[in-house]
Amino acid sequence: MSETAQRSTTLQLEASDVRLNVRVASREEAIREVAGLLIANGKVAPGYVESMLGREQQANTYLGHGISIPHGMPQDRELIRRTGIAVLQVPDGVTWNPGERVHLVVGIAARSDEHLQVLASLTDVLDDPSLVDRLATTNDAGEIVASLNRRTSLGSAGLGDEFAEAPFVDVTIVGSGGLHARPATMLVEVAGRFASEIRVQQAGREANAKALASILKLGVEGGQTVRLLALGPDADAALAALREAVESGLGEGEAHDAAVTSEGPSWLPVSTARAIMGVAASPGLAIGPVFQFKRARLVVEDRPRERDEEKLRLREALETAREQLDVIHEQVKSRAGSNEAAIFRAHQAMLADPDLLDDVYARIEDGHSAAWSWQRTVETRVSDVQQIGNATLAGRAADLHDVGQRVLRVLAGTEEGEPSLPSSPAILVAENLSPSDTAKLDPNLILGLCTVLGGPTAHTAIIARSLGIPAIVGAGAALLELPDGQTTIVDGSLGALYVSPSEADLASARAAQAGIAQRRDLENESRFAPALLTDGHRVEVVANLGRPSEVEQALQAGAEGVGLLRTELLFVGRSSAPTEEEQYQAYAEMARNLNGLPLIIRTLDIGGDKSAPYITVPAEENPFLGVRGIRLCLRRPDLFRTQLRAIYRASTAGDIKIMFPMVSTLEELREAKDFAESVRQEIGVPPVEIGMMVEVPSAALMADELAPEVDFFSIGTNDLAQYTLAIDRLHPTLGSQVDGLHPAVLRLIQRVVQAGEPVGTWVGVCGGIAGEPLGALILTGLGVAELSMSIPSVAAVKARLRQVSRADTRMLAERALRCSSAAEVRALGRSGGSGGE
Ligand code: PEP
Ligand code: MG
């Protein structure tokens, strides 16, 4: 008992910790005020304000009876200078959540457990509504101080007799902070999921495990053992879940916090540098001067020469542009991989568009110059497409403009209209970057990238990740006001651009950069080791590939196989479909090079944003909702059969599995399977594992029915998020909201895993979130067995998984499922952790 008495003398509230008669209009304002008081009293660094606001997003800190206890996030403990409490008295009250009116805001900054006594006293205050009323209106700060410094009676509740025979478990509270507000909140959350009555007993005292105030009142310290008792229909399950929650630290404890919630060394400015927030697109920290990227539009006048001469000039210009694009394609392919380079093949296809060329030649025939005719035709096309107002087509319009300017520059024999690029290292700021712009970037000179528009799946984001350049997209027009040369810090993990940082900020950011580089080196060193969690649970980490030649690169990066081969990349950028023999050679070569490691071949997923000129589908208003993926294959048995024959022929060369894309109904799946089976019998080879992508909400919702029909599911979270949230994943302004970590998508994933379990259908994820460290942890917690990602993400994800236990990930997943937005889920990871596809 004397220990409690000692603690009570450690933290003594003083009148300066209390601010009377405060008026605030909102919960946020209240939190800012109380944090301000903690800052003013030297208890915390300025960044703690954001930490407290972030914490409130994760958990409701309303305690009851007009009292709230806002506090910071565990990983921000280093911002606390001294454990301390600050109290705001708000006589008029402030709405904390609908129906919850707060009159005493008790802000807590706790490095260890000295504040427990104050919390325990608070719960005594709670028990006395008239005291709460008095403290809410008193003009004497001393009265509040005395109430909170008062030694509490602690053991107010006696042991309930009805629990005498109840099943129980004894667990030890880990972490130095004991059962203070954060872990107690988590305990209450877990207990609240069960119907049983649950009690916590310790040293002859008892608390209701579903009531935060009751638990706080026990004042349990780190290292102490408590008894958890449950009475009711799900008592055993409740005790098992609670035991697991306590053993994995209740979201608390240094090791746990660092392992689960923090994505690498988080960095926050020491001073209050101005921050422009955007979408975290490529992780890492960059420091450098702003370079505003501007692209002038080249315009030519009509100065025609002989018709034939103009026609020849056009042909030559098109050929030169085609050659330029060949070079760019090869450069981007070797720097960033085939997927990213494919866009330049599409640009080449635009140069050969017969309708477009007919129009240009017709204008030349009418007596105009080649340059003017080309400019006119392309501009008309671009504006026609833009007017349709379809986001995918808008993307194509931007590409067409890009190609148009390229040819125009050749025709005009000028570099005018070429964007200027920095000649010394800089942070590139742009409204948006076209694929051609991005291809020109020299990673040695571009330290970081920030764009006004775009989302995490935008081309810029993907390229930046492949090149390892920290990037933020969708940061808004404020970016364009920054003067050239202005020093900034880009935090691509958090999605923040800090403007005019202080010397101290720069020094600490440089130190953090060194830490990140060191961490990357360590991740790389261990890339060949399996992703074994601390309890031995293994997660398979495999790669998403587009071309056979990428196998070596994937294996070198530590991938344990191929979780998704996007075969459509074998079909695009050519004038006819690859033959059975060509496909067979490609698949068999990959299987051989993988040397027994799995190779999941996804059958053709053309449609939506992916097209091949020789696979024509009738024009569709909404290609993403049209003949796409398996729907197309079932309508084109010629293509489907050729591909399946090639796959089955190659299947004896290694561990090949077949996967169907975009399945939305049971009938489609059965039809595809029957078709595949007939091809298999034709070839006469043993069966292979058959799986399907889950990327349409109907498939996730019908997973119970689909699971017995397949060997595995692979969840395509890029499309699943697009269809669940009803936002085009390429939408220029809404695209950033297509987030696979949205709780709506996570709940569908949970459903798929639960459907697979009873029938032994394993579940993988091959969408972008599998390659984000935070996403990988949450997916593991949801029970996903295999994570398939872009090659550069493999080492980091493996390293991250090795730091946690299965229980940690489960807990994180449970918290994520309870969040109400993607932003809240991302806040659980604190610094975003981008890095997927
Ligand atoms: C997905 O939709 O998440 C996926 C992996 O498929 P793709 O990105 O090729 O459509
Ligand atoms: Mg998809």
Coordinates of C-alpha atoms in Angstrom, one line a residue, residues 250-769:
L250 CA -3.0 -3.9 -24.4
G251 CA -1.7 -1.6 -27.1
E252 CA 0.9 -0.5 -24.6
G253 CA 4.5 -1.0 -23.5
E254 CA 7.5 0.3 -25.4
A255 CA 8.3 -2.8 -27.3
H256 CA 4.7 -3.3 -28.4
D257 CA 4.2 0.3 -29.4
A258 CA 7.3 0.4 -31.4
A259 CA 6.5 -2.9 -33.0
V260 CA 2.9 -2.4 -34.0
T261 CA 2.0 1.2 -34.4
S262 CA 5.0 3.0 -35.5
E263 CA 6.1 2.7 -39.2
G264 CA 9.8 3.2 -38.8
P265 CA 11.5 6.1 -37.1
S266 CA 8.7 8.7 -37.1
W267 CA 9.9 12.3 -37.3
L268 CA 8.2 15.4 -36.1
P269 CA 9.4 18.9 -36.3
V270 CA 10.8 20.2 -33.0
S271 CA 9.5 23.7 -33.7
T272 CA 6.1 24.6 -35.2
A273 CA 7.2 24.6 -38.9
R274 CA 4.3 25.2 -41.3
A275 CA 3.0 21.9 -42.7
I276 CA 1.2 21.3 -46.0
M277 CA -0.6 18.0 -45.8
G278 CA -1.2 15.7 -48.7
V279 CA -1.5 12.0 -49.4
A280 CA 1.5 9.8 -48.4
A281 CA 2.7 8.4 -51.7
S282 CA 6.2 7.2 -51.3
P283 CA 7.9 6.8 -47.9
G284 CA 11.0 8.5 -46.6
L285 CA 12.3 11.9 -45.6
A286 CA 13.8 14.4 -48.0
I287 CA 15.3 17.8 -47.3
G288 CA 16.0 20.4 -50.0
P289 CA 15.0 23.5 -51.9
V290 CA 11.8 23.8 -53.8
F291 CA 11.9 23.6 -57.6
Q292 CA 8.7 24.6 -59.3
F293 CA 8.2 22.4 -62.3
K294 CA 6.4 24.2 -65.1
R295 CA 5.5 23.0 -68.5
A296 CA 4.9 25.6 -71.2
R297 CA 2.5 24.5 -74.0
L298 CA 4.0 24.6 -77.4
V299 CA 1.8 26.2 -80.0
V300 CA 2.6 26.3 -83.7
E301 CA 1.4 28.5 -86.5
D302 CA 0.1 27.3 -89.9
R303 CA 2.9 27.9 -92.4
P304 CA 2.3 25.2 -95.0
R305 CA 4.7 24.0 -97.7
E306 CA 4.0 21.5 -100.4
R307 CA 1.4 18.9 -99.4
D308 CA 3.7 15.9 -100.1
E309 CA 6.5 17.5 -98.2
E310 CA 4.2 18.1 -95.2
K311 CA 3.0 14.5 -95.3
L312 CA 6.6 13.3 -95.3
R313 CA 7.5 15.6 -92.4
L314 CA 4.6 14.1 -90.5
R315 CA 5.6 10.5 -91.2
E316 CA 9.2 11.3 -90.1
A317 CA 8.1 13.1 -87.0
L318 CA 5.9 10.1 -86.0
E319 CA 8.8 7.8 -86.5
T320 CA 11.1 9.9 -84.4
A321 CA 8.5 10.1 -81.7
R322 CA 8.1 6.4 -81.8
E323 CA 11.9 5.9 -81.4
Q324 CA 12.0 8.4 -78.5
L325 CA 9.3 6.4 -76.8
D326 CA 11.2 3.1 -77.4
V327 CA 14.2 4.6 -75.6
I328 CA 12.0 6.0 -72.7
H329 CA 10.3 2.7 -72.4
E330 CA 13.6 0.8 -72.0
Q331 CA 14.9 3.4 -69.5
V332 CA 11.8 3.3 -67.3
K333 CA 11.6 -0.5 -67.6
S334 CA 15.1 -0.9 -66.2
R335 CA 14.6 1.8 -63.5
A336 CA 11.1 1.0 -62.4
G337 CA 9.9 -2.2 -64.0
S338 CA 7.7 -3.2 -66.9
N339 CA 4.4 -2.3 -65.3
E340 CA 5.4 1.3 -65.0
A341 CA 7.0 1.3 -68.5
A342 CA 3.9 -0.1 -70.2
I343 CA 2.3 3.4 -70.5
F344 CA 4.9 4.3 -73.2
R345 CA 3.9 1.4 -75.3
A346 CA 0.3 2.8 -75.1
H347 CA 1.7 6.2 -76.2
Q348 CA 3.3 4.5 -79.2
A349 CA -0.1 2.9 -80.0
M350 CA -1.6 6.4 -80.0
L351 CA 0.8 7.4 -82.7
A352 CA -0.5 4.7 -84.9
D353 CA -4.2 5.4 -84.3
P354 CA -5.7 5.2 -87.9
D355 CA -8.6 7.5 -87.1
L356 CA -6.4 10.2 -85.7
L357 CA -3.9 10.0 -88.6
D358 CA -6.8 10.1 -91.2
D359 CA -7.9 13.4 -89.7
V360 CA -4.4 14.8 -89.7
Y361 CA -3.8 13.8 -93.3
A362 CA -7.2 15.2 -94.3
R363 CA -6.2 18.6 -92.9
I364 CA -2.8 18.5 -94.7
E365 CA -4.8 17.7 -97.9
D366 CA -6.8 20.8 -97.2
G367 CA -3.6 22.9 -97.5
H368 CA -2.5 23.1 -93.9
S369 CA 1.0 22.4 -92.5
A370 CA 1.7 19.1 -90.8
A371 CA 2.4 20.7 -87.5
W372 CA -0.7 22.8 -87.5
S373 CA -2.8 19.8 -88.7
W374 CA -1.4 17.6 -86.0
Q375 CA -1.9 20.2 -83.3
R376 CA -5.5 20.9 -84.3
T377 CA -6.5 17.2 -84.5
V378 CA -4.9 16.2 -81.2
E379 CA -6.4 19.3 -79.4
T380 CA -9.9 18.6 -80.7
R381 CA -9.6 14.9 -79.6
V382 CA -8.3 15.9 -76.2
S383 CA -11.1 18.4 -75.6
D384 CA -13.8 16.0 -76.9
V385 CA -12.6 13.3 -74.5
Q386 CA -12.3 15.8 -71.6
Q387 CA -15.9 16.9 -72.1
I388 CA -17.2 13.4 -71.6
G389 CA -16.3 13.9 -67.9
N390 CA -15.1 10.3 -67.5
A391 CA -12.0 10.0 -65.3
T392 CA -10.4 7.1 -67.1
L393 CA -10.9 8.9 -70.4
A394 CA -9.5 12.1 -68.8
G395 CA -6.4 10.1 -68.1
R396 CA -6.2 9.0 -71.7
A397 CA -6.7 12.6 -72.8
A398 CA -3.7 13.6 -70.7
D399 CA -1.7 10.9 -72.3
L400 CA -2.8 12.0 -75.8
H401 CA -1.8 15.6 -75.0
D402 CA 1.5 14.3 -73.8
V403 CA 2.1 12.4 -77.1
G404 CA 0.7 15.3 -79.1
Q405 CA 3.3 17.7 -77.6
R406 CA 6.1 15.2 -78.3
V407 CA 5.3 15.0 -82.0
L408 CA 4.8 18.8 -82.2
R409 CA 8.2 19.4 -80.7
V410 CA 9.7 17.2 -83.3
L411 CA 7.8 18.9 -86.1
A412 CA 8.7 22.3 -84.9
G413 CA 12.3 21.3 -84.4
T414 CA 12.3 22.9 -81.0
E415 CA 12.7 22.0 -77.4
E416 CA 10.3 24.7 -76.5
G417 CA 7.5 23.3 -74.4
E418 CA 10.0 20.8 -72.7
P419 CA 9.7 21.3 -69.0
S420 CA 12.6 22.7 -67.2
L421 CA 14.2 20.4 -64.7
P422 CA 16.5 21.2 -61.8
S423 CA 20.2 21.0 -62.4
S424 CA 21.0 20.6 -58.7
P425 CA 19.3 18.4 -56.1
A426 CA 15.8 19.7 -55.3
I427 CA 12.3 19.0 -54.1
L428 CA 10.2 19.0 -57.3
V429 CA 6.8 20.7 -56.9
A430 CA 4.3 20.3 -59.7
E431 CA 0.6 20.5 -60.4
N432 CA 0.7 17.1 -61.9
L433 CA 3.3 15.1 -63.7
S434 CA 2.7 13.3 -67.0
P435 CA 4.3 9.9 -67.6
S436 CA 6.8 11.5 -69.9
D437 CA 7.7 14.1 -67.3
T438 CA 8.1 11.4 -64.6
A439 CA 10.3 9.4 -66.9
K440 CA 12.7 12.3 -67.3
L441 CA 13.3 12.6 -63.6
D442 CA 16.8 11.9 -62.4
P443 CA 16.6 10.3 -59.0
N444 CA 20.0 11.8 -58.1
L445 CA 18.6 15.3 -58.5
I446 CA 15.0 14.8 -57.4
L447 CA 15.2 14.5 -53.7
G448 CA 11.5 14.5 -53.1
L449 CA 8.3 15.0 -55.1
C450 CA 5.1 16.9 -54.2
T451 CA 2.1 17.3 -56.5
V452 CA -1.1 19.3 -56.2
L453 CA -3.2 16.6 -57.7
G454 CA -3.3 12.8 -57.7
G455 CA -3.8 9.9 -55.3
P456 CA -1.6 7.0 -54.0
T457 CA -2.4 4.9 -57.1
A458 CA -1.4 7.7 -59.5
H459 CA 1.3 7.1 -61.9
T460 CA 3.6 9.6 -60.1
A461 CA 3.2 7.8 -56.8
I462 CA 4.0 4.4 -58.4
I463 CA 7.1 5.7 -60.1
A464 CA 8.3 7.5 -57.0
R465 CA 8.0 4.4 -55.0
S466 CA 9.8 2.3 -57.5
L467 CA 12.6 4.9 -57.6
G468 CA 12.6 5.3 -53.8
I469 CA 11.9 9.0 -53.9
P470 CA 9.9 10.3 -51.0
A471 CA 6.6 11.7 -52.4
I472 CA 3.4 13.4 -51.5
V473 CA 0.5 13.7 -53.9
G474 CA -2.8 15.5 -53.7
A475 CA -1.4 18.3 -51.5
G476 CA -3.5 21.1 -53.0
A477 CA -2.8 24.4 -54.7
A478 CA -0.9 25.9 -51.8
L479 CA 2.2 24.1 -53.1
L480 CA 2.3 26.3 -56.2
E481 CA 2.8 29.4 -54.0
L482 CA 6.1 28.2 -52.6
P483 CA 9.0 30.2 -54.0
D484 CA 11.8 28.4 -55.8
G485 CA 14.7 27.8 -53.4
Q486 CA 12.5 27.7 -50.3
T487 CA 13.9 25.0 -48.0
T488 CA 11.4 22.3 -47.2
I489 CA 11.3 18.8 -45.6
V490 CA 9.1 16.2 -47.3
D491 CA 7.9 13.4 -45.1
G492 CA 6.6 10.9 -47.6
S493 CA 5.4 8.5 -44.9
L494 CA 3.2 11.0 -43.2
G495 CA 2.2 12.9 -46.3
A496 CA 3.6 16.2 -44.9
L497 CA 5.6 19.0 -46.5
Y498 CA 7.2 21.2 -43.9
V499 CA 7.9 24.7 -45.0
S500 CA 10.7 27.0 -43.6
P501 CA 11.9 24.5 -41.0
S502 CA 14.2 25.8 -38.2
E503 CA 17.8 24.8 -37.9
A504 CA 16.8 22.4 -35.1
D505 CA 14.2 20.8 -37.4
L506 CA 16.8 20.4 -40.2
A507 CA 19.3 18.8 -37.8
S508 CA 16.7 16.4 -36.4
A509 CA 15.4 15.5 -39.8
R510 CA 18.9 14.7 -41.0
A511 CA 19.4 12.4 -38.1
A512 CA 16.1 10.7 -38.8
Q513 CA 17.1 10.3 -42.5
A514 CA 20.3 8.6 -41.4
G515 CA 18.1 6.3 -39.2
I516 CA 15.9 5.5 -42.2
A517 CA 18.9 4.7 -44.4
Q518 CA 20.2 2.4 -41.7
R519 CA 16.9 0.7 -41.4
R520 CA 16.7 0.1 -45.1
D521 CA 20.1 -1.5 -45.1
L522 CA 19.1 -3.8 -42.3
E523 CA 15.9 -4.7 -44.1
N524 CA 17.9 -5.6 -47.2
E525 CA 20.4 -7.6 -45.3
S526 CA 17.6 -9.9 -44.0
R527 CA 15.5 -10.0 -47.2
F528 CA 16.1 -13.7 -47.8
A529 CA 15.0 -14.8 -44.4
P530 CA 11.3 -15.8 -44.1
A531 CA 8.8 -13.5 -42.6
L532 CA 8.4 -15.3 -39.3
L533 CA 6.5 -13.5 -36.6
T534 CA 7.9 -13.4 -33.1
D535 CA 5.7 -16.4 -32.2
G536 CA 6.9 -18.4 -35.2
H537 CA 3.8 -17.8 -37.4
R538 CA 4.9 -17.5 -41.0
V539 CA 3.5 -15.2 -43.6
E540 CA 4.3 -15.9 -47.2
V541 CA 5.7 -12.8 -49.0
V542 CA 5.6 -13.0 -52.7
A543 CA 5.7 -10.6 -55.7
N544 CA 3.4 -9.1 -58.3
L545 CA 5.0 -9.4 -61.7
G546 CA 4.1 -8.4 -65.2
R547 CA 6.9 -10.0 -67.3
P548 CA 8.8 -13.3 -67.1
S549 CA 12.1 -11.3 -67.1
E550 CA 11.2 -9.9 -63.6
V551 CA 11.6 -13.2 -61.8
E552 CA 15.3 -12.8 -61.1
Q553 CA 14.7 -9.3 -59.8
A554 CA 11.9 -10.6 -57.5
L555 CA 14.0 -13.4 -56.1
Q556 CA 16.9 -11.0 -55.5
A557 CA 14.6 -8.8 -53.6
G558 CA 13.7 -11.6 -51.3
A559 CA 10.3 -12.7 -52.8
E560 CA 9.2 -16.2 -52.0
G561 CA 7.4 -16.7 -55.3
V562 CA 5.0 -14.9 -57.5
G563 CA 1.6 -14.2 -56.0
L564 CA 0.2 -12.4 -59.1
L565 CA 1.4 -12.6 -62.7
R566 CA -0.5 -9.9 -64.6
T567 CA -0.6 -11.8 -67.9
E568 CA -2.3 -8.9 -69.7
L569 CA 1.2 -7.2 -69.9
L570 CA 2.1 -10.0 -72.4
F571 CA -0.8 -8.9 -74.5
V572 CA -0.5 -5.1 -74.6
G573 CA 1.8 -3.1 -76.8
R574 CA 1.5 -5.6 -79.7
S575 CA -0.6 -5.9 -82.8
S576 CA -1.9 -9.4 -82.2
A577 CA -2.3 -11.8 -79.3
P578 CA 0.7 -13.8 -78.2
T579 CA 0.5 -17.4 -79.5
E580 CA 0.1 -20.5 -77.4
E581 CA 3.7 -21.3 -77.9
E582 CA 4.9 -17.8 -77.0
Q583 CA 2.8 -17.9 -73.8
Y584 CA 4.0 -21.4 -73.0
Q585 CA 7.6 -20.4 -73.3
A586 CA 7.0 -17.4 -71.1
Y587 CA 5.2 -19.3 -68.3
A588 CA 7.5 -22.3 -68.4
E589 CA 10.6 -20.2 -68.2
M590 CA 9.2 -18.4 -65.2
A591 CA 8.3 -21.6 -63.5
R592 CA 11.7 -23.0 -64.1
N593 CA 13.5 -19.9 -62.8
L594 CA 11.4 -20.0 -59.7
N595 CA 12.8 -23.4 -59.0
G596 CA 9.8 -24.8 -57.1
L597 CA 8.5 -21.6 -55.7
P598 CA 4.8 -20.8 -56.4
L599 CA 3.8 -19.0 -59.6
I600 CA 0.2 -17.8 -59.6
I601 CA -0.8 -17.0 -63.2
R602 CA -3.8 -14.7 -63.5
T603 CA -5.7 -15.3 -66.7
L604 CA -6.2 -12.3 -68.9
D605 CA -7.6 -9.2 -67.2
I606 CA -8.3 -6.9 -70.1
G607 CA -11.0 -4.3 -69.9
G608 CA -11.5 -1.3 -67.7
D609 CA -8.3 0.7 -68.0
K610 CA -6.3 -2.0 -69.7
S611 CA -6.7 -2.5 -73.4
A612 CA -5.1 -4.2 -76.4
P613 CA -5.9 -2.9 -79.9
Y614 CA -6.8 -6.4 -81.3
I615 CA -9.2 -7.3 -78.4
T616 CA -12.2 -5.2 -79.2
V617 CA -15.2 -4.8 -77.0
P618 CA -18.2 -2.7 -78.0
A619 CA -17.9 0.8 -76.8
E620 CA -19.0 1.1 -73.1
E621 CA -20.1 4.1 -71.1
N622 CA -18.5 2.5 -68.0
P623 CA -15.6 0.2 -69.0
F624 CA -14.9 -0.6 -65.3
L625 CA -18.4 -1.9 -65.0
G626 CA -18.3 -3.7 -68.4
V627 CA -16.8 -6.6 -70.1
R628 CA -13.7 -6.9 -68.0
G629 CA -11.5 -9.8 -66.7
I630 CA -13.2 -13.1 -66.6
R631 CA -16.3 -11.7 -68.3
L632 CA -14.2 -11.0 -71.4
C633 CA -12.4 -14.3 -71.3
L634 CA -15.8 -16.2 -71.2
R635 CA -16.9 -14.2 -74.2
R636 CA -13.6 -14.8 -76.0
P637 CA -13.1 -18.6 -75.7
D638 CA -10.4 -18.4 -78.4
L639 CA -8.2 -16.2 -76.2
F640 CA -9.1 -18.0 -73.0
R641 CA -8.4 -21.5 -74.4
T642 CA -5.1 -20.5 -75.9
Q643 CA -4.0 -19.1 -72.6
L644 CA -5.2 -22.0 -70.5
R645 CA -3.5 -24.5 -72.9
A646 CA -0.2 -22.6 -72.5
I647 CA -0.6 -22.5 -68.7
Y648 CA -1.4 -26.2 -68.4
R649 CA 1.4 -27.2 -70.7
A650 CA 3.8 -25.1 -68.6
S651 CA 2.4 -26.5 -65.3
T652 CA 4.7 -29.4 -65.2
A653 CA 7.7 -27.1 -65.1
G654 CA 7.0 -25.9 -61.5
D655 CA 4.4 -25.0 -59.0
I656 CA 1.9 -23.2 -61.2
K657 CA -1.5 -22.1 -60.0
I658 CA -4.3 -20.6 -62.0
M659 CA -6.3 -17.6 -60.9
F660 CA -9.4 -16.0 -62.5
P661 CA -9.8 -12.2 -62.3
M662 CA -12.9 -10.1 -61.6
V663 CA -15.1 -13.0 -60.7
S664 CA -18.4 -11.6 -59.5
T665 CA -20.8 -14.6 -59.4
L666 CA -20.7 -18.3 -58.6
E667 CA -21.9 -19.0 -62.2
E668 CA -18.9 -17.2 -63.7
L669 CA -16.5 -19.1 -61.5
R670 CA -18.1 -22.5 -62.3
E671 CA -18.1 -21.7 -66.0
A672 CA -14.4 -20.7 -65.9
K673 CA -13.5 -23.8 -63.9
D674 CA -15.4 -26.1 -66.3
F675 CA -13.7 -24.5 -69.2
A676 CA -10.2 -24.8 -67.6
E677 CA -10.9 -28.5 -66.7
S678 CA -11.8 -29.3 -70.3
V679 CA -8.6 -27.7 -71.4
R680 CA -6.6 -29.7 -68.8
Q681 CA -8.1 -33.0 -69.9
E682 CA -7.2 -32.1 -73.5
I683 CA -3.6 -31.5 -72.5
G684 CA -3.6 -34.5 -70.2
V685 CA -1.7 -33.1 -67.2
P686 CA -2.5 -33.4 -63.5
P687 CA -4.8 -30.7 -61.9
V688 CA -3.3 -27.5 -60.5
E689 CA -4.6 -25.3 -57.7
I690 CA -7.3 -23.0 -58.9
G691 CA -8.1 -19.7 -57.3
M692 CA -10.0 -16.6 -57.9
M693 CA -9.4 -12.9 -57.3
V694 CA -11.8 -11.3 -54.8
E695 CA -12.0 -7.7 -56.1
V696 CA -15.8 -7.2 -56.5
P697 CA -17.9 -6.7 -53.4
S698 CA -20.4 -9.4 -54.6
A699 CA -17.5 -12.0 -54.5
A700 CA -16.5 -10.9 -51.0
L701 CA -20.1 -11.1 -49.8
M702 CA -20.7 -14.5 -51.4
A703 CA -17.3 -15.8 -50.2
D704 CA -19.1 -18.6 -48.2
E705 CA -20.5 -20.0 -51.4
L706 CA -17.4 -19.5 -53.5
A707 CA -14.8 -20.8 -50.9
P708 CA -15.6 -24.6 -51.4
E709 CA -15.2 -24.2 -55.1
V710 CA -11.6 -22.9 -55.1
D711 CA -8.2 -23.7 -53.5
F712 CA -7.4 -20.1 -52.7
F713 CA -8.7 -16.5 -52.8
S714 CA -6.4 -13.6 -53.7
I715 CA -7.9 -10.3 -52.7
G716 CA -7.4 -7.4 -55.2
T717 CA -7.8 -4.5 -52.8
N718 CA -7.2 -1.9 -55.6
D719 CA -10.4 -2.9 -57.4
L720 CA -12.2 -4.0 -54.3
A721 CA -11.7 -0.5 -52.8
Q722 CA -12.8 1.1 -56.1
Y723 CA -16.0 -0.9 -56.3
T724 CA -16.8 -0.8 -52.6
L725 CA -16.3 3.0 -52.4
A726 CA -17.7 3.6 -55.8
I727 CA -14.8 5.8 -56.8
D728 CA -12.8 5.3 -60.0
R729 CA -9.3 4.3 -58.8
L730 CA -7.8 6.6 -61.5
H731 CA -10.1 9.5 -60.7
P732 CA -7.9 12.7 -60.8
T733 CA -9.4 14.3 -57.7
L734 CA -11.3 11.5 -55.9
G735 CA -8.6 8.8 -56.6
S736 CA -6.8 9.5 -53.3
Q737 CA -9.9 8.2 -51.4
V738 CA -9.7 4.8 -53.0
D739 CA -7.9 3.3 -50.1
G740 CA -7.7 -0.4 -49.5
L741 CA -7.3 0.3 -45.8
H742 CA -10.8 1.7 -45.6
P743 CA -12.6 -0.2 -42.8
A744 CA -15.4 -1.1 -45.3
V745 CA -12.8 -3.0 -47.4
L746 CA -11.2 -4.5 -44.3
R747 CA -14.5 -5.8 -43.2
L748 CA -15.0 -7.5 -46.5
I749 CA -11.5 -9.0 -46.2
Q750 CA -12.4 -10.3 -42.8
R751 CA -15.4 -11.9 -44.3
V752 CA -13.5 -13.6 -47.0
V753 CA -10.9 -15.0 -44.5
Q754 CA -13.7 -16.3 -42.3
A755 CA -15.4 -18.0 -45.3
G756 CA -12.2 -19.7 -46.3
E757 CA -11.2 -21.1 -42.9
P758 CA -13.8 -23.9 -42.5
V759 CA -13.1 -25.3 -46.0
G760 CA -9.4 -24.9 -46.0
T761 CA -9.3 -22.2 -48.7
W762 CA -6.3 -20.0 -48.0
V763 CA -6.4 -16.3 -48.6
G764 CA -3.8 -14.0 -50.0
V765 CA -3.9 -10.3 -50.9
C766 CA -2.3 -8.9 -54.0
G767 CA -3.6 -5.3 -54.0
G768 CA -1.5 -2.3 -53.0
I769 CA -2.1 -2.5 -49.2

